[in-house]
XYZ file of C-alpha atoms in Angstrom:
659
model
C -0.435 0.345 -0.171
C 1.399 3.658 -0.926
C 1.234 6.168 1.250
C 1.945 8.781 -0.642
C 2.727 8.890 -4.291
C 4.659 12.620 -4.274
C 8.270 11.699 -5.509
C 11.157 11.834 -3.080
C 11.372 14.968 -0.120
C 7.701 16.103 -1.746
C 6.778 13.017 -0.401
C 8.659 12.887 2.994
C 7.757 16.723 4.130
C 4.184 15.427 3.476
C 4.489 12.832 6.104
C 6.372 15.017 8.674
C 3.639 17.596 8.559
C 1.021 15.164 9.127
C 2.729 13.529 11.493
C 3.715 17.158 13.481
C 0.073 17.879 13.190
C -0.953 14.737 14.870
C 1.562 15.244 17.860
C -0.292 18.912 18.277
C -3.607 17.631 18.081
C -2.874 14.745 20.871
C 0.042 16.960 23.042
C -2.936 19.976 22.647
C -0.465 22.602 22.969
C -1.103 25.876 21.911
C 1.447 27.769 19.306
C 2.925 30.844 20.657
C 4.318 33.827 18.528
C 5.179 36.602 19.408
C 5.789 40.027 17.793
C 7.745 43.543 18.442
C 5.635 46.811 19.720
C 6.497 50.007 18.925
C 5.831 53.009 21.073
C 2.201 54.153 19.232
C 1.128 49.979 20.085
C 2.841 50.210 23.311
C 0.925 53.083 24.888
C -2.118 51.495 23.775
C -1.707 48.111 24.836
C -0.969 49.247 28.044
C -3.294 52.752 28.660
C -5.958 52.022 25.289
C -9.358 51.578 27.228
C -13.254 52.070 26.226
C -12.566 55.706 27.626
C -9.971 56.115 24.774
C -10.969 53.882 22.316
C -14.888 52.806 22.903
C -13.235 49.490 23.269
C -12.372 47.591 26.204
C -8.932 47.694 27.262
C -6.601 44.656 27.434
C -6.729 43.703 30.892
C -10.601 43.492 31.631
C -10.394 41.490 27.735
C -7.826 39.616 29.903
C -10.152 38.843 33.038
C -13.164 38.136 30.701
C -11.151 35.458 29.240
C -9.948 34.000 32.261
C -13.127 33.861 33.451
C -14.617 31.836 30.109
C -16.381 34.718 28.868
C -15.644 36.355 25.293
C -16.042 40.345 25.171
C -18.608 40.264 22.997
C -20.708 38.057 25.098
C -20.130 39.974 27.806
C -21.437 43.497 26.545
C -24.660 41.322 24.913
C -25.936 40.802 28.324
C -23.675 43.405 31.188
C -25.581 41.534 34.220
C -25.125 37.983 33.381
C -21.902 38.839 32.884
C -21.711 41.005 36.111
C -22.789 37.579 38.238
C -20.583 35.812 36.286
C -17.476 37.188 37.450
C -18.800 37.587 41.140
C -19.121 34.217 41.225
C -16.058 33.553 40.091
C -13.483 31.720 42.732
C -10.132 32.234 42.398
C -9.857 35.581 40.556
C -8.296 38.849 42.495
C -11.037 41.108 43.812
C -8.924 44.246 41.939
C -8.788 42.192 38.946
C -12.355 41.454 39.065
C -14.268 44.686 40.005
C -11.821 46.732 38.070
C -13.210 44.785 34.743
C -16.444 45.357 36.018
C -15.774 49.011 36.340
C -15.315 49.444 32.455
C -17.389 46.958 31.492
C -20.258 48.840 32.947
C -19.132 52.217 31.502
C -18.946 51.146 28.449
C -22.603 49.521 28.815
C -23.256 53.145 30.190
C -22.092 54.686 27.666
C -24.185 52.972 25.047
C -27.037 53.782 26.954
C -26.526 57.649 27.166
C -28.701 59.760 24.549
C -26.842 61.985 23.084
C -29.124 64.939 24.181
C -27.404 66.131 27.712
C -30.878 67.213 28.829
C -32.241 64.012 28.419
C -32.769 61.490 30.884
C -32.391 57.866 30.835
C -32.956 55.595 33.824
C -31.835 52.868 32.327
C -28.348 54.698 31.673
C -28.228 56.573 34.910
C -28.371 53.078 36.642
C -25.468 52.269 33.969
C -22.979 54.719 35.396
C -24.355 54.347 39.004
C -22.598 50.658 38.317
C -19.512 52.055 37.066
C -19.301 54.524 39.630
C -19.419 52.453 42.762
C -17.571 49.584 41.491
C -14.818 52.354 40.929
C -15.190 53.399 44.298
C -14.871 49.702 45.646
C -12.173 49.060 43.702
C -10.031 52.220 44.707
C -10.784 52.128 47.947
C -12.222 48.306 49.832
C -9.992 46.214 47.992
C -7.210 44.291 50.033
C -4.881 47.184 48.680
C -4.915 51.163 49.529
C -4.305 53.885 46.699
C -1.050 54.963 47.940
C 0.741 51.115 47.105
C -0.738 51.201 43.150
C 0.149 55.202 43.062
C 2.214 54.044 40.066
C -0.061 51.192 38.412
C -1.701 52.257 34.786
C -4.905 50.161 35.738
C -5.454 52.368 38.789
C -5.312 55.563 36.879
C -7.607 54.284 34.110
C -10.133 52.925 37.384
C -10.186 56.615 38.858
C -10.877 58.023 35.115
C -13.935 55.612 35.139
C -15.219 57.110 38.455
C -14.655 60.477 37.579
C -16.117 60.160 34.100
C -19.240 58.393 35.717
C -20.055 61.079 38.494
C -19.979 63.509 35.736
C -22.192 61.609 33.786
C -24.383 60.938 37.152
C -24.896 64.706 37.521
C -25.093 65.818 34.305
C -28.529 62.933 34.164
C -29.083 64.190 38.207
C -29.403 67.925 37.686
C -31.239 67.465 34.545
C -33.789 65.046 36.209
C -34.152 67.604 39.605
C -34.174 70.806 37.390
C -37.648 69.037 35.521
C -39.308 67.658 38.733
C -38.086 70.825 41.658
C -36.689 73.869 39.630
C -32.930 74.802 40.082
C -33.109 74.205 43.878
C -29.755 72.324 45.190
C -29.620 71.403 48.598
C -30.696 68.119 51.422
C -33.622 68.543 50.568
C -33.103 66.631 47.057
C -33.266 63.205 46.078
C -33.643 60.987 43.693
C -34.907 57.319 43.019
C -33.230 55.068 40.108
C -34.567 51.737 40.256
C -33.577 50.238 43.546
C -30.948 53.171 43.876
C -32.062 55.798 46.120
C -29.806 59.402 45.799
C -29.175 62.136 48.502
C -27.142 64.839 48.156
C -24.999 66.576 50.555
C -24.002 70.237 49.487
C -22.311 70.768 52.707
C -18.600 71.485 50.971
C -20.462 73.766 48.603
C -21.133 77.980 48.525
C -22.333 78.842 45.262
C -22.323 82.968 44.533
C -24.175 84.852 46.703
C -24.936 82.193 49.254
C -27.806 81.146 46.552
C -28.504 77.254 46.637
C -30.515 78.084 42.957
C -28.485 76.847 40.175
C -29.093 77.708 36.355
C -27.291 74.972 34.813
C -24.103 72.394 35.348
C -21.527 72.022 33.067
C -19.139 69.585 32.816
C -15.670 71.361 32.393
C -14.279 68.511 30.782
C -16.359 69.280 27.139
C -15.392 72.819 27.159
C -12.844 74.054 24.947
C -11.560 78.205 24.733
C -10.038 79.922 22.589
C -8.117 83.080 23.765
C -6.590 81.252 26.765
C -3.225 79.899 27.164
C -3.267 77.051 29.190
C -6.108 75.287 31.340
C -5.360 74.508 34.794
C -6.356 71.648 36.820
C -5.664 69.912 40.011
C -5.508 65.940 39.371
C -7.142 63.987 42.112
C -10.756 62.276 42.912
C -14.043 63.650 41.754
C -15.783 64.906 38.541
C -15.030 68.258 37.454
C -18.192 70.363 36.726
C -18.778 74.911 36.517
C -22.173 75.594 38.829
C -24.147 78.385 36.912
C -25.754 80.521 39.228
C -29.017 82.764 37.505
C -27.867 86.580 37.098
C -31.516 87.123 39.218
C -30.707 85.187 42.207
C -27.371 87.630 42.699
C -29.172 90.509 42.158
C -30.178 93.905 39.795
C -27.905 93.371 36.264
C -25.475 96.278 35.239
C -26.881 96.374 31.611
C -29.271 94.468 29.735
C -26.221 93.816 27.647
C -24.714 91.669 30.259
C -26.427 89.068 31.494
C -24.140 87.770 33.711
C -23.225 90.858 35.146
C -24.841 90.504 38.344
C -25.143 92.432 41.514
C -24.464 90.926 45.097
C -28.231 90.925 46.836
C -30.610 93.261 46.839
C -31.539 96.196 48.632
C -34.631 98.561 48.299
C -35.094 102.017 49.623
C -38.432 103.257 49.848
C -39.699 100.319 47.350
C -37.045 101.398 44.968
C -34.583 98.772 44.047
C -30.704 100.032 44.965
C -28.241 98.234 43.332
C -24.856 96.881 45.096
C -22.418 97.424 43.338
C -20.283 94.269 43.687
C -20.877 90.681 42.413
C -19.646 87.549 42.382
C -18.539 86.022 39.299
C -22.429 83.435 38.523
C -19.619 80.581 37.060
C -18.583 79.078 39.578
C -16.178 75.468 39.489
C -17.782 72.847 41.106
C -15.942 69.438 42.316
C -18.032 66.586 42.422
C -18.432 63.038 44.208
C -20.457 59.906 44.925
C -20.067 58.149 47.754
C -21.790 54.884 48.425
C -22.879 53.467 51.795
C -21.197 50.906 53.130
C -18.040 50.476 55.569
C -16.122 47.412 53.771
C -15.903 45.937 50.256
C -19.282 43.918 50.320
C -21.153 46.219 51.650
C -19.914 48.822 49.038
C -20.513 46.460 46.425
C -24.443 45.666 47.331
C -25.478 48.717 48.258
C -28.406 50.538 46.132
C -27.818 53.963 48.388
C -25.494 56.826 47.237
C -24.797 60.333 48.227
C -23.928 63.199 45.723
C -20.837 65.725 47.470
C -20.516 69.400 45.671
C -17.453 70.512 46.776
C -16.163 74.322 46.326
C -12.568 73.371 44.958
C -10.775 76.472 46.059
C -11.592 76.190 49.974
C -11.697 71.791 49.788
C -8.610 70.662 48.239
C -8.690 67.329 49.093
C -11.308 64.638 51.232
C -11.136 61.823 53.577
C -12.299 58.105 52.482
C -11.907 54.924 54.437
C -9.426 56.923 56.661
C -7.191 57.678 53.209
C -6.938 61.077 52.722
C -7.643 61.868 48.465
C -7.085 64.904 46.210
C -10.135 66.789 45.174
C -10.065 66.918 41.397
C -10.724 70.909 40.385
C -10.848 72.923 37.199
C -9.795 76.406 37.968
C -9.870 77.614 34.227
C -13.406 76.289 32.958
C -15.780 79.146 34.901
C -13.735 81.934 34.582
C -13.802 80.991 30.582
C -17.177 80.346 30.630
C -17.888 83.918 32.281
C -16.151 85.854 29.310
C -17.067 84.186 26.941
C -20.890 84.538 28.018
C -20.589 88.394 29.410
C -20.800 90.620 26.205
C -18.198 92.324 27.363
C -15.919 93.238 24.327
C -19.473 95.114 22.736
C -20.739 96.591 26.242
C -17.097 98.407 26.872
C -17.350 99.767 23.564
C -21.000 101.054 24.281
C -19.653 102.541 27.475
C -17.041 104.855 26.073
C -19.203 105.694 23.979
C -22.247 106.644 25.728
C -24.269 104.224 23.629
C -27.004 102.902 25.364
C -27.006 99.126 26.818
C -23.198 99.932 28.190
C -22.830 100.944 31.401
C -22.847 104.102 33.803
C -20.592 103.001 36.989
C -17.926 101.026 38.181
C -18.973 97.056 38.898
C -16.345 95.006 41.631
C -16.449 91.224 40.357
C -15.308 88.560 42.979
C -13.404 85.738 41.171
C -14.782 82.963 43.460
C -16.565 83.635 46.852
C -15.043 85.615 49.097
C -12.499 84.237 51.311
C -11.575 86.114 54.235
C -8.421 84.713 54.591
C -6.890 85.399 51.462
C -5.408 88.311 50.316
C -7.071 90.922 47.269
C -5.556 91.377 44.338
C -7.418 94.241 42.276
C -7.483 94.507 39.072
C -7.830 97.970 36.589
C -8.706 97.281 32.617
C -7.593 100.550 30.918
C -9.383 102.518 28.019
C -12.466 101.219 26.248
C -11.903 97.368 28.142
C -13.139 95.076 30.739
C -12.122 92.158 32.421
C -11.456 90.806 29.473
C -8.081 92.681 29.293
C -7.155 90.245 32.215
C -8.074 86.990 30.437
C -4.264 85.383 30.707
C -3.242 86.989 33.772
C -6.359 86.318 36.127
C -6.051 82.527 34.784
C -2.443 82.129 35.177
C -2.248 84.030 38.855
C -5.039 81.419 39.631
C -3.347 78.420 37.876
C -0.445 78.659 39.998
C -1.086 76.443 43.655
C 0.970 78.212 46.058
C -0.651 81.983 44.951
C -4.260 80.379 44.560
C -3.926 79.041 48.327
C -3.451 82.885 49.522
C -5.183 85.371 46.861
C -8.375 86.043 45.627
C -8.663 87.971 42.681
C -11.103 90.697 42.355
C -11.550 93.087 38.889
C -13.633 96.793 38.178
C -15.595 97.229 35.505
C -16.026 100.731 34.937
C -17.308 103.386 32.410
C -13.764 104.199 30.775
C -16.050 107.522 28.702
C -15.836 109.231 32.355
C -13.289 110.989 33.378
C -10.599 109.584 35.448
C -11.272 111.839 38.528
C -14.559 110.528 38.761
C -13.808 107.316 37.851
C -11.215 107.444 40.890
C -13.124 108.505 43.123
C -16.427 105.844 42.210
C -13.558 102.897 42.813
C -12.518 104.173 45.513
C -15.578 103.928 47.570
C -16.445 100.521 45.918
C -13.454 99.177 47.397
C -14.260 100.586 50.751
C -17.625 99.847 50.766
C -17.504 96.386 49.162
C -15.133 95.443 52.138
C -17.210 96.818 54.528
C -19.929 94.746 53.385
C -17.489 91.371 54.112
C -15.235 92.891 57.226
C -17.307 95.390 59.053
C -13.948 95.141 62.010
C -11.480 95.044 58.799
C -9.670 93.202 60.806
C -9.329 89.736 58.897
C -6.069 88.900 56.193
C -8.254 90.078 53.558
C -8.932 93.530 54.315
C -4.722 93.677 54.451
C -2.129 93.557 52.055
C -4.518 94.036 48.986
C -2.324 94.437 45.678
C -3.613 96.842 43.022
C -2.460 96.076 39.413
C -3.839 98.487 36.664
C -3.236 99.055 33.326
C -2.993 102.157 30.946
C -5.678 104.158 32.104
C -6.483 101.799 34.751
C -2.576 102.262 36.335
C -3.224 105.827 36.272
C -6.341 105.186 38.347
C -4.416 102.829 40.634
C -1.869 105.943 41.342
C -4.319 107.798 42.510
C -5.896 105.442 44.876
C -2.747 104.995 46.323
C -1.442 108.496 46.979
C -2.468 111.167 48.703
C -3.844 115.003 46.977
C -3.942 117.595 49.885
C -4.871 120.834 48.344
C -3.019 120.176 45.324
C -5.581 119.146 42.446
C -7.954 121.854 43.724
C -5.429 124.594 43.819
C -4.571 123.604 40.514
C -7.294 123.045 38.276
C -9.449 125.777 39.782
C -7.315 128.869 40.923
C -6.979 129.340 36.826
C -10.898 129.562 36.214
C -11.198 132.698 38.001
C -13.893 131.400 40.735
C -14.743 133.505 44.015
C -17.723 133.922 46.472
C -20.158 131.526 46.582
C -19.638 129.769 43.004
C -16.256 128.751 44.038
C -17.234 127.733 47.771
C -19.887 125.548 45.981
C -18.045 124.069 43.521
C -14.775 122.813 45.911
C -17.835 121.336 47.884
C -19.109 119.802 45.224
C -16.120 118.520 43.779
C -14.124 117.830 46.841
C -14.170 113.654 46.209
C -12.972 113.374 43.424
C -10.305 116.081 43.846
C -9.688 115.623 47.662
C -8.446 112.372 49.096
C -5.673 109.783 51.107
C -4.087 106.687 49.744
C -6.530 103.410 50.461
C -5.183 102.040 53.783
C -5.935 98.618 52.973
C -3.270 98.587 49.875
C 0.384 98.232 50.188
C 1.375 96.995 46.785
C 0.923 98.113 43.417
C 1.595 97.527 39.526
C 1.308 99.533 37.201
C 1.489 98.366 33.660
C 1.953 100.993 30.477
C -0.032 103.490 32.531
C 0.463 106.862 30.950
C 1.279 108.793 34.453
C 2.528 111.869 32.399
C -0.373 111.304 29.626
C 0.385 110.691 26.270
C 0.647 112.548 23.017
C -0.699 109.758 21.053
C -4.740 111.165 23.212
C -4.323 115.051 21.521
C -2.896 113.571 17.854
C -5.977 113.056 14.823
C -6.416 109.620 16.337
C -7.213 110.699 19.464
C -9.007 113.525 18.641
C -11.451 111.830 16.468
C -12.118 109.148 18.758
C -12.857 111.935 21.878
C -15.251 113.544 19.310
C -17.398 109.971 19.710
C -16.729 110.094 23.019
C -20.107 111.035 25.217
C -20.375 111.538 28.661
C -23.801 110.127 30.520
C -26.513 112.037 30.931
C -26.662 110.711 34.323
C -23.076 112.510 35.024
C -23.985 115.800 33.770
C -27.336 115.564 35.586
C -25.695 115.090 39.022
C -22.943 117.789 37.778
C -25.477 120.282 36.409
C -25.357 123.243 38.972
C -21.145 122.304 39.069
C -20.541 122.230 35.813
C -22.662 125.787 35.253
C -20.501 127.684 37.972
C -17.049 126.021 35.650
C -18.660 127.388 32.423
C -19.490 130.885 34.259
C -15.583 130.970 36.532
C -14.695 130.495 32.363
C -15.865 133.789 31.880
C -17.390 133.013 28.882
C -20.889 131.058 26.863
C -19.434 127.796 27.202
C -21.766 124.687 26.935
C -21.983 122.939 30.318
C -21.262 119.440 28.193
C -18.240 120.807 27.017
C -16.443 122.091 30.573
C -15.989 118.462 31.873
C -13.284 116.170 30.411
C -13.984 112.605 28.939
C -11.342 110.415 29.596
C -9.525 110.862 26.265
C -9.297 114.064 27.551
C -7.640 113.283 30.739
C -4.872 111.178 28.625
C -3.670 113.832 26.572
C 0.194 114.902 28.034
C -1.130 118.782 27.846
C -4.300 118.109 29.767
C -4.502 119.961 33.065
C -5.615 117.386 35.595
C -3.108 114.556 34.537
C -0.556 116.613 34.790
C -1.469 117.434 38.294
C -2.019 114.128 39.297
C 1.988 113.492 37.884
C 3.256 115.132 41.272
C 1.334 113.175 44.020
C 3.155 111.955 46.436
C 2.750 107.895 46.171
C 2.244 106.384 49.969
C 5.096 105.275 51.850
C 3.431 102.846 52.852
C 3.157 101.316 49.454
C 5.518 99.427 47.599
C 5.244 99.724 44.147
C 6.552 98.513 40.687
C 6.108 99.066 36.622
C 6.012 97.197 33.685
C 6.215 99.097 30.476
C 6.166 98.034 26.670
C 9.183 98.887 23.883
C 7.621 98.136 20.192
C 10.757 99.571 18.752
C 14.008 98.010 20.524
C 16.289 100.137 18.396
C 15.614 102.704 20.244
C 17.444 104.208 23.474
C 14.413 103.328 26.193
C 14.188 106.880 27.503
C 13.102 108.028 23.725
C 10.826 105.117 23.061
C 7.158 103.858 23.688
C 5.033 100.714 23.767
C 2.969 102.603 20.656
C 0.849 104.716 22.946
C 2.672 105.872 25.923
C 6.034 106.863 25.821
C 8.459 105.268 28.154
C 8.934 108.637 30.220
C 5.015 108.280 30.962
C 4.921 104.806 32.232
C 8.768 105.002 34.605
C 8.098 106.237 37.820
C 10.846 107.391 40.556
C 10.789 104.851 42.992
C 9.606 101.800 41.979
C 11.073 99.152 43.694
C 11.417 97.127 39.697
C 11.037 98.029 36.389
C 10.083 95.085 34.150
C 10.539 96.413 30.256
C 9.127 93.950 27.423
C 9.606 94.044 24.338
C 5.437 94.238 23.269
C 3.237 96.657 22.662
C 0.483 98.818 24.327
C -1.254 95.761 25.500
C 1.725 94.420 27.297
C -0.158 92.622 30.535
C -0.854 90.204 28.466
C 2.915 89.238 27.136
C 4.116 85.678 29.397
C 7.285 87.991 30.379
C 4.917 90.234 32.110
C 2.729 87.756 33.525
C 5.995 85.975 34.819
C 6.941 89.471 36.212
C 3.675 89.620 38.352
C 3.709 86.302 39.606
C 7.365 86.959 40.735
C 6.072 89.934 42.772
C 3.237 88.468 44.115
C 5.348 85.445 45.399
C 7.617 88.217 46.709
C 4.928 89.847 48.390
C 3.336 86.283 50.173
C 6.814 85.709 51.088
C 6.885 89.030 53.371
C 3.544 89.302 54.921
C 3.141 85.744 55.334
């Protein structure tokens, strides 16, 4: 009998292959092969998972296969798959529970509606399962988080928890808003299938002490143009932004800025009186979901959960099972969202031109809920500008961990068409009144060692706030008007608040950025005169100072128009303006340490002959400054990285000196 008809070596080869296959089938051995991975495959294998690729990561798939379950089979019936994994003996708790966290995350993603306002109970229940398994893995398995600190798997599971909590809060808030309005607090609860969810908001302090929330926005979904960096704190919990309705903070400053709310609501004779300050209505919030139970078995079988929102400025960490855990936070998202929705750019232009829907008085914004223990950095923008001028400055200061722990940022938004003397008086009163509201005794750290930062015209105003006028301004500006007798006395009395002042006692450091302390020839040039003719003072100012303006007109000895008798902001910035020339000679308080930052747009010029394109160096330079930083820049020098680093250096120095 012939086994093969193949001639020679071919027949021999066929017999060898047949014999080898028969031997392998009898032995039951698998063929093992090896391939080399590139860097992209290496990272994908170690860290790729359902959140990064939409598919289960290798660790979860391996766990399922060890249990004899195919990933596709598990995805078709997650409850059945969960039961099989829970009943499997010999599998480590960490491996099983981490796989379940990812499996439920995959299931929840598939069930979650595309519309974030839609409510789906099955999806919400799946997110709760994902969060609970992740929570159990992180804090109730045999090893503590510290023992796994360098493990990729722990980072993945923490991300499953944080993302699940973000989704839970988003869906619960949509449900609470539909059922109970927009109230946050312990009275808010929800039932989802067998789940009972409650709220514990003891760690949360919202703007204006309100419990009303208009929207809860996941910070991870926001991307900003115009901000150089996004500052976060890695840790445990979901990073959210709570939007407080402007109306619960008080009257709005102007219809154009829906978020420009005021703090509280007062009445005088039945007429609403708007305080001049408010907290930023977009607050960063870090949210946890805790699950009932003191051990692994209890946590894995509970259906009771508590939602815990926290203010990340005040709460940096929490305790779970006796372990200190850092709290995740996003410090940029709320600020960026506020500026993006403020309408400040258009409103600031309207204000300068005296148009409708502008502002006619200063308003002070607190970038976070008032903290009596943190010192205040107060920022003043320049001509035709708004808090948007400080977008990267404020963000970078908030992003600096040490500065964030020591300082809180306040920003003044003021009408830049008004005379400098009027604005400085209004801002001076605004700062004093706001501090008195929060700290009547004036002994909190927030009321001491304030730092002023002013850009351009805001720098001029900042210098006036730390200067003593004596009778110099009154004598210099009014003597030439030939005002005598009753007219002169009445006018001096009327202008007392604007022209006679003392340094703010709360300030002991100031930073002047591109400030035209001695005016600028640009304001007198063709473009400056053109803009000056477009600037209009509000009727309210003319009415308020009508009698004084009439005295000024009479003192000029001519038939002067009342409206032309008072200078606007552009007039005040001219290097020939009597007010700016007189103000340049006022002494700065010896208690105040001050610094200058100036721009130089043409580096080929000698410094003393240069300018930033708007303000000459000679006008921005101040004798006696503790430091002067020259930056190759145009007039918006405050936005340059070099200027921001200099501000940070000064504030770190200030913090050490007043520790």
